[in-house]
XYZ file of C-alpha atoms in Angstrom:
574
model
C 279.178 218.794 63.936
C 275.841 218.636 65.782
C 274.360 221.852 67.068
C 273.803 222.092 70.798
C 270.056 222.411 70.263
C 269.924 219.252 68.086
C 271.985 217.245 70.503
C 269.786 218.409 73.397
C 266.594 217.612 71.498
C 267.961 214.172 70.502
C 269.066 213.389 74.046
C 265.736 214.220 75.646
C 263.615 212.553 72.968
C 260.780 210.386 74.416
C 261.975 207.661 72.025
C 264.808 205.238 72.464
C 266.864 206.413 69.478
C 270.495 206.458 68.402
C 272.711 207.085 65.383
C 275.150 204.472 64.118
C 278.026 205.219 61.801
C 280.774 202.805 60.923
C 279.071 200.358 63.309
C 279.662 202.654 66.296
C 277.182 204.543 68.459
C 277.596 208.239 67.685
C 274.541 209.840 69.306
C 272.190 208.300 71.884
C 268.992 209.373 73.626
C 268.513 209.218 77.364
C 265.823 206.565 76.918
C 268.231 204.415 74.885
C 270.793 204.868 77.653
C 268.285 203.611 80.225
C 267.287 200.678 78.008
C 270.879 199.457 77.662
C 271.981 200.232 81.235
C 275.215 201.828 80.024
C 276.248 205.463 80.583
C 276.388 207.903 77.666
C 280.176 207.926 77.793
C 280.280 204.101 77.644
C 277.904 203.985 74.678
C 279.510 206.664 72.495
C 282.071 204.953 70.304
C 280.912 201.468 71.434
C 280.447 198.958 68.578
C 276.675 198.444 68.330
C 277.151 194.758 67.605
C 278.389 194.201 71.202
C 274.911 195.107 72.500
C 273.327 192.242 70.522
C 272.976 188.639 71.647
C 275.663 186.508 69.898
C 273.036 184.293 68.204
C 271.344 187.343 66.627
C 274.477 189.351 65.591
C 274.937 187.913 62.101
C 271.303 188.551 61.172
C 271.363 192.143 62.478
C 274.752 192.830 60.803
C 273.419 191.578 57.453
C 270.381 193.821 57.713
C 272.469 196.880 58.684
C 274.880 196.408 55.784
C 272.006 195.764 53.409
C 270.312 199.008 54.377
C 273.508 201.008 53.893
C 273.930 199.337 50.506
C 270.293 200.250 49.714
C 269.311 196.611 49.342
C 265.778 195.379 49.928
C 265.909 194.191 53.523
C 263.464 194.479 56.462
C 263.654 197.873 58.069
C 262.095 196.594 61.287
C 262.855 193.399 63.109
C 263.232 191.889 66.552
C 266.337 190.656 68.313
C 267.772 190.133 71.773
C 269.748 192.894 73.461
C 272.331 192.315 76.236
C 272.308 195.168 78.711
C 275.139 196.391 80.894
C 274.364 193.821 83.631
C 274.410 190.929 81.120
C 270.646 190.455 81.231
C 268.883 189.596 77.985
C 265.853 191.544 76.851
C 263.803 191.481 73.662
C 263.657 194.646 71.501
C 261.978 195.725 68.314
C 264.194 197.972 66.158
C 263.586 200.157 63.089
C 266.447 201.666 61.045
C 266.432 204.593 58.656
C 269.342 205.681 56.405
C 270.318 209.305 57.194
C 273.247 211.634 56.538
C 275.419 212.385 59.563
C 278.375 214.748 59.359
C 278.275 214.484 55.595
C 278.281 210.685 55.441
C 275.745 207.839 55.463
C 274.571 206.678 58.862
C 271.688 204.793 60.381
C 269.092 206.301 62.663
C 267.755 203.559 64.897
C 264.599 203.526 66.986
C 264.359 200.780 69.596
C 261.503 199.615 71.814
C 261.713 197.067 74.629
C 259.257 194.204 74.063
C 260.333 191.719 76.740
C 256.970 191.830 78.526
C 255.101 191.439 75.256
C 257.272 188.485 74.237
C 256.723 186.864 77.651
C 252.981 187.341 77.230
C 253.129 185.870 73.710
C 255.111 182.868 74.963
C 252.629 182.356 77.795
C 249.819 182.564 75.241
C 251.560 179.995 73.040
C 252.061 177.648 75.975
C 248.443 178.141 76.988
C 247.337 177.393 73.437
C 249.478 174.226 73.406
C 247.970 173.062 76.689
C 244.448 173.894 75.515
C 244.972 172.233 72.145
C 246.441 169.113 73.791
C 243.524 168.945 76.219
C 241.017 169.622 73.433
C 242.424 166.931 71.158
C 242.939 164.232 73.823
C 239.681 164.639 75.759
C 237.513 161.537 75.868
C 234.495 163.862 75.776
C 233.264 165.051 72.418
C 233.693 168.812 72.108
C 232.033 170.931 69.409
C 232.064 174.731 69.021
C 229.144 176.506 67.347
C 229.273 180.125 66.197
C 226.543 182.720 66.830
C 224.535 181.329 63.890
C 224.756 177.778 65.197
C 227.280 176.645 62.586
C 230.026 174.240 63.643
C 233.444 175.916 63.693
C 235.502 173.277 65.496
C 235.333 169.728 66.819
C 237.869 167.542 68.595
C 239.095 164.101 67.391
C 236.812 162.288 69.870
C 233.765 163.788 68.157
C 235.148 162.903 64.737
C 235.822 159.298 65.785
C 232.477 158.660 67.467
C 230.420 160.295 64.724
C 232.475 158.888 61.865
C 232.797 162.334 60.253
C 235.909 164.413 59.611
C 236.101 168.024 60.758
C 235.865 169.105 57.101
C 232.466 167.398 56.857
C 231.234 169.198 59.969
C 232.576 172.722 59.464
C 229.959 175.266 58.492
C 226.962 173.033 59.186
C 224.291 174.097 61.604
C 224.405 170.557 62.924
C 225.740 167.162 61.940
C 222.513 165.626 63.197
C 220.174 165.663 60.188
C 222.141 162.601 59.027
C 221.970 161.109 62.517
C 218.481 160.604 63.906
C 218.022 161.974 67.420
C 215.673 160.503 70.022
C 214.667 161.228 73.596
C 215.097 158.568 76.276
C 211.486 157.511 75.730
C 212.211 156.858 72.047
C 210.396 159.936 70.637
C 212.044 162.237 68.075
C 214.371 164.993 69.324
C 213.917 168.080 67.036
C 217.204 169.827 66.185
C 215.628 173.171 67.209
C 215.566 171.979 70.815
C 219.167 170.780 70.790
C 221.020 172.181 73.852
C 223.496 174.091 71.635
C 220.642 175.882 69.882
C 218.859 176.525 73.173
C 222.034 178.003 74.712
C 222.424 180.330 71.718
C 218.824 181.519 71.867
C 218.591 181.995 75.629
C 222.193 182.836 76.467
C 221.944 180.398 79.365
C 223.888 177.273 80.216
C 222.099 173.998 79.441
C 223.129 170.942 81.504
C 222.587 167.186 81.539
C 220.388 166.671 78.492
C 220.378 162.981 77.459
C 219.665 161.966 73.889
C 220.217 159.011 71.605
C 222.147 159.586 68.368
C 221.709 156.962 65.678
C 225.011 156.201 63.957
C 224.358 154.460 60.602
C 227.986 153.308 60.455
C 227.569 151.312 63.680
C 223.854 150.667 63.073
C 223.073 151.491 66.696
C 222.192 154.384 68.982
C 224.885 155.967 71.095
C 223.568 157.689 74.202
C 225.104 161.029 75.107
C 224.818 163.528 77.963
C 225.142 167.114 76.668
C 226.380 170.290 78.384
C 226.168 173.529 76.354
C 227.923 176.702 77.602
C 227.374 180.070 75.847
C 230.485 182.286 75.499
C 230.244 186.096 75.640
C 232.471 189.031 74.737
C 232.875 191.543 77.608
C 229.816 193.775 78.000
C 227.915 191.830 75.305
C 224.519 190.240 75.959
C 224.453 187.888 72.999
C 226.817 184.880 72.932
C 229.346 184.755 70.119
C 229.942 180.998 70.470
C 228.625 177.928 72.245
C 231.042 175.410 73.752
C 229.291 172.022 73.830
C 230.614 168.875 75.488
C 229.168 165.408 74.961
C 229.725 162.515 77.380
C 229.262 159.104 75.763
C 227.076 157.257 78.297
C 226.180 154.350 76.015
C 227.746 151.709 78.273
C 226.001 153.162 81.313
C 222.638 153.245 79.525
C 223.095 149.681 78.268
C 224.009 148.547 81.787
C 220.887 150.272 83.121
C 218.794 148.569 80.447
C 220.324 145.194 81.325
C 219.560 145.722 85.007
C 216.025 146.784 84.136
C 215.645 143.733 81.890
C 216.991 141.368 84.558
C 214.676 142.871 87.167
C 211.684 141.829 85.050
C 212.956 138.746 83.192
C 214.173 135.286 84.055
C 217.915 135.218 83.194
C 217.892 131.605 81.948
C 214.860 131.554 79.671
C 214.378 135.243 78.835
C 210.681 135.031 79.787
C 209.138 137.429 82.284
C 209.831 136.553 85.912
C 207.450 136.080 88.848
C 207.691 139.741 89.873
C 206.435 140.907 86.471
C 203.754 138.214 86.360
C 202.417 139.220 89.788
C 202.402 142.847 88.692
C 200.320 141.722 85.695
C 197.897 139.978 88.054
C 197.597 143.189 90.073
C 196.810 145.227 86.939
C 193.976 142.947 85.799
C 192.257 142.938 89.198
C 190.170 146.020 88.351
C 188.227 144.076 85.710
C 189.207 146.301 82.749
C 190.934 143.398 80.982
C 188.157 140.823 81.492
C 187.557 138.124 80.754
C 191.021 136.986 81.855
C 192.568 133.566 81.344
C 195.411 132.028 83.332
C 197.386 128.990 82.186
C 199.809 127.249 84.552
C 202.395 124.838 83.114
C 204.880 122.555 84.826
C 207.847 120.784 83.237
C 207.562 117.111 84.175
C 210.638 115.191 85.316
C 213.018 118.172 85.707
C 214.408 116.955 89.037
C 214.928 113.506 87.557
C 216.840 114.999 84.611
C 218.928 117.193 86.932
C 219.770 114.211 89.147
C 220.646 111.866 86.313
C 221.888 113.937 83.370
C 223.049 116.990 85.292
C 221.842 120.569 85.700
C 223.243 121.693 82.326
C 220.856 119.277 80.584
C 218.071 120.416 82.920
C 218.758 124.068 82.015
C 218.666 123.199 78.320
C 215.310 121.513 78.838
C 213.995 124.642 80.602
C 215.165 126.844 77.721
C 213.428 124.559 75.214
C 210.264 124.600 77.324
C 210.304 128.409 77.449
C 210.713 128.578 73.672
C 207.852 126.152 72.998
C 205.528 127.907 75.469
C 206.514 131.392 74.338
C 205.715 130.828 70.660
C 202.309 129.371 71.537
C 200.784 132.679 72.702
C 200.024 136.213 71.554
C 202.325 139.213 72.018
C 199.905 140.805 74.461
C 199.877 137.696 76.677
C 202.291 137.663 79.615
C 204.384 134.471 79.527
C 206.527 134.023 82.657
C 208.701 131.505 84.459
C 207.389 131.749 88.017
C 209.377 128.927 89.657
C 212.050 126.312 89.070
C 209.989 124.163 86.692
C 206.766 126.178 86.663
C 205.524 128.583 84.004
C 202.390 130.729 83.842
C 200.578 132.703 81.154
C 198.215 135.640 81.710
C 195.782 136.156 78.832
C 193.785 139.424 78.988
C 190.510 139.757 77.052
C 190.303 135.991 76.481
C 187.238 133.800 76.546
C 187.239 130.220 77.785
C 187.104 129.010 74.190
C 190.151 131.074 73.124
C 192.141 129.894 76.167
C 191.271 126.270 75.391
C 192.435 126.827 71.789
C 195.697 128.306 73.107
C 196.235 125.228 75.316
C 195.641 122.964 72.346
C 198.132 124.993 70.314
C 200.667 124.563 73.123
C 200.163 120.783 73.215
C 200.528 120.594 69.418
C 203.795 122.516 69.636
C 205.051 120.126 72.332
C 204.176 117.141 70.145
C 205.900 118.785 67.176
C 209.046 119.357 69.213
C 209.106 115.751 70.478
C 208.685 114.397 66.963
C 211.697 116.428 65.795
C 213.779 115.805 68.949
C 213.156 112.247 70.178
C 216.454 112.066 72.112
C 214.931 113.806 75.171
C 211.130 114.154 75.097
C 209.408 117.219 76.500
C 206.525 116.608 78.910
C 204.519 119.560 80.246
C 201.480 119.406 82.522
C 198.943 122.163 81.795
C 195.979 123.619 83.708
C 193.900 126.691 82.971
C 191.064 128.818 84.381
C 189.088 131.745 82.920
C 187.289 134.542 84.758
C 183.804 135.741 83.959
C 183.194 139.157 82.368
C 182.650 140.617 85.824
C 185.510 141.317 88.206
C 186.706 138.120 89.873
C 189.247 137.267 92.532
C 192.362 136.849 90.391
C 194.257 134.989 93.110
C 191.478 132.376 93.284
C 191.629 132.112 89.501
C 195.365 131.385 89.644
C 194.848 128.717 92.325
C 192.175 127.053 90.182
C 194.512 126.852 87.191
C 197.355 125.600 89.405
C 195.165 122.853 90.917
C 194.091 121.664 87.473
C 197.731 121.544 86.381
C 198.680 119.534 89.461
C 195.914 116.994 88.874
C 197.148 116.458 85.323
C 200.712 116.156 86.610
C 199.713 113.289 88.947
C 198.450 111.349 85.924
C 201.462 112.181 83.747
C 204.380 111.823 86.185
C 204.896 108.071 85.871
C 204.587 108.025 82.109
C 206.842 111.094 81.779
C 209.616 109.486 83.826
C 209.145 106.261 81.912
C 209.560 108.048 78.595
C 212.743 109.723 79.811
C 214.137 106.402 81.077
C 213.387 104.752 77.739
C 215.245 107.597 76.035
C 218.222 107.130 78.376
C 218.270 103.398 77.691
C 218.353 104.089 73.957
C 221.144 106.610 74.522
C 223.135 103.944 76.404
C 222.645 101.487 73.550
C 223.745 104.123 71.042
C 226.941 104.733 73.036
C 227.847 101.040 73.079
C 229.252 101.270 69.562
C 232.372 102.832 71.114
C 232.955 99.692 73.201
C 232.075 97.408 70.277
C 229.370 95.261 71.880
C 230.653 95.336 75.449
C 227.132 94.998 76.901
C 226.282 91.979 74.747
C 229.567 90.219 75.562
C 229.145 90.954 79.249
C 225.574 89.635 79.196
C 226.823 86.355 77.682
C 229.720 86.015 80.171
C 227.523 86.759 83.205
C 224.930 84.194 82.094
C 227.571 81.461 81.629
C 229.279 82.145 84.971
C 225.945 82.282 86.827
C 224.918 78.961 85.343
C 228.292 77.445 86.281
C 227.590 78.615 89.839
C 224.202 76.852 89.561
C 222.139 79.986 90.300
C 218.381 79.769 89.645
C 217.047 80.878 86.255
C 215.049 83.779 87.770
C 218.218 85.209 89.294
C 220.135 84.684 86.041
C 217.447 86.669 84.155
C 217.897 89.664 86.482
C 221.690 89.377 86.194
C 221.381 89.404 82.418
C 219.456 92.686 82.757
C 222.179 93.994 85.098
C 224.867 93.138 82.535
C 222.977 95.124 79.924
C 222.133 98.206 82.001
C 224.682 98.378 84.833
C 226.296 101.409 83.143
C 223.076 103.284 82.369
C 224.262 106.059 84.714
C 227.025 106.904 82.213
C 224.457 108.799 80.142
C 224.910 111.503 82.791
C 228.715 111.626 82.365
C 230.365 113.966 79.887
C 231.553 112.367 76.637
C 234.915 114.119 77.058
C 235.447 112.045 80.235
C 233.689 108.881 79.117
C 235.704 108.495 75.888
C 238.985 110.057 77.004
C 241.831 107.909 75.539
C 244.319 108.613 78.351
C 244.232 108.419 82.135
C 241.607 110.463 83.963
C 242.508 113.270 86.334
C 241.350 112.935 89.973
C 238.509 115.358 89.238
C 237.475 113.442 86.104
C 237.666 110.121 87.963
C 235.375 111.493 90.707
C 232.912 112.571 88.022
C 233.058 109.148 86.403
C 232.302 107.456 89.754
C 228.988 109.321 89.904
C 227.556 107.017 87.237
C 226.674 104.374 89.877
C 224.440 106.773 91.795
C 222.979 108.278 88.606
C 222.169 104.781 87.338
C 220.508 103.922 90.661
C 218.233 107.001 90.434
C 217.267 106.093 86.885
C 216.578 102.435 87.726
C 214.337 103.046 90.733
C 211.992 105.154 88.562
C 211.694 102.525 85.816
C 209.523 99.477 86.641
C 211.642 97.245 84.353
C 214.890 98.208 86.100
C 213.705 98.700 89.686
C 214.614 95.089 90.760
C 218.259 95.636 89.823
C 218.570 99.276 91.078
C 220.537 98.224 94.188
C 222.961 96.123 92.102
C 223.518 99.055 89.722
C 224.438 101.202 92.737
C 226.961 98.622 94.044
C 228.441 97.132 90.880
C 231.771 98.972 91.382
C 232.401 97.798 94.971
C 235.643 95.786 95.439
C 236.389 92.693 97.523
C 239.094 94.633 99.423
C 236.718 97.504 100.306
C 238.427 100.039 98.002
C 235.554 100.319 95.555
C 232.821 102.945 95.297
C 230.399 104.511 96.119
C 229.826 102.838 99.533
C 233.194 101.165 100.216
C 231.639 97.704 100.808
C 233.929 94.691 101.129
C 233.862 90.915 100.763
C 230.415 89.351 101.223
C 228.851 92.729 101.989
C 228.853 93.064 98.226
C 225.893 91.324 96.520
C 226.866 88.093 94.775
C 225.421 89.370 91.505
C 227.760 92.413 91.630
C 230.784 90.165 92.342
C 229.983 87.975 89.339
C 229.517 91.065 87.152
C 232.855 92.478 88.356
C 234.730 89.283 87.379
C 233.128 89.170 83.939
C 233.617 92.934 83.407
C 237.326 92.650 84.317
C 237.820 89.683 81.961
C 236.121 91.529 79.073
C 238.207 94.637 79.724
C 241.467 92.615 79.735
C 240.752 90.649 76.550
C 239.548 93.576 74.395
C 241.484 96.454 72.895
C 241.348 99.904 74.471
C 242.461 103.222 72.950
C 245.486 103.186 75.256
C 246.489 99.458 75.066
C 246.061 96.162 73.215
C 243.857 93.360 74.588
C 245.528 90.395 76.350
C 245.146 86.702 75.535
C 242.631 84.438 77.307
C 245.421 82.643 79.187
C 247.046 85.844 80.492
C 243.696 87.313 81.416
C 242.659 84.221 83.397
C 246.045 84.265 85.183
C 245.584 87.930 86.140
């Protein structure tokens, strides 16, 4: 039996304690009573197992029996308790084997830990959220300890840098392997890295831009860095630095492209007029004297655009830029200052050296034309050189431009003639597809004209028409010109342009000028449904009508990719 004093002491104990014997509560403290919510009378004789959450009962029962059997089992563990109201709370319990009324019993000490468990769960959830955010952030994140060593990095940093966390842990920085540069291209010492600065000063460092060379990608990645020192309460020295890195490579590259385009011609890659005029402004103070200026103009560009199309004209401009660009020094400013006009600014250049440069340019043009006879390059050139003393640079430019223009007046006719000759050769080269169509047509036209008793002079011009009526097709895409099937409406409209293109070519060539009008009208029809002018009946020149009859006969009697040729009799009938 318990003494009154023991029972009183046990009851008023500041601990939540109880004695279990045969699985029943035999003695309980007031604090245990409050914890369970039951009265003392309800607890005494109550099976202890009924106070335990059903999912935890087997585990607690095994531990209790193991202790009584003196087995090696945990003496302290946590489980869920169901109080008198049915509410669940977490408790931590410790059991000791004691003797009670001459028999073995268990003395239990219980402590409510519901608030602690809730705090732990909240901490776990917070850690999960933080870890998820840390691992999925697009920003690189790296933690440095108080000595500057890396203690953590997120997957974004690992991916961008091409290093695993194991390779980074414990290093002062991953950067000795990765060269760092400032925006101006100068070296970025690791000692001045924002993470190191934040550690030394204890202050936040924001918006520091640097380039990191990644040997795996063989390029610089540009990053914007933000370093935040972390402090323990009441401590002056940071224990860690939290550093975030924004990859701004695309933004920097876009800025560089915009900067490049603001100073360069997008087609040729040479400097543009803005940059050239800025160069003129810089040399006005006389520090770069003597100064030479060369002005160049691509001859026949409009003619090429009108006849062969703007794509061919653009190609010719790109070739011109390449030939001009490789003819001068790195310190010379080579620019495209207009549609077909180029200019070169040569600082510290005498008249002799500028003349040599012009000769080098002309030699390069000749070399290109020898290697590429299909479309010759013709460039008019003029130059002027200032004296040692300061000179009006604008007047110097005008002098060079005037000299170029005078040369252009002499070259224009011959340049166009050379291009026309090239186009005529191109037309002849294409005739292999039609297996001598031009020669057959020339023979047919001559015979029909003689049968009509036309004069020999007219027959000679018609023979020329038969040979070159389709010269405008050199400006039509091969994919349309040699398409085996029917043309789409858009392709047919493009094909019809060959009459106008041929006309423009012919009027610039003395040999073809007499037949230019016939070339324009050779696809007009008697019923007015032809092109490009919609002429009808005798509005159409006789020469064009004769050509149309002969052209139709030749087309009917010869094979095409999409049909077999007809007999002479059927063709005549049609």
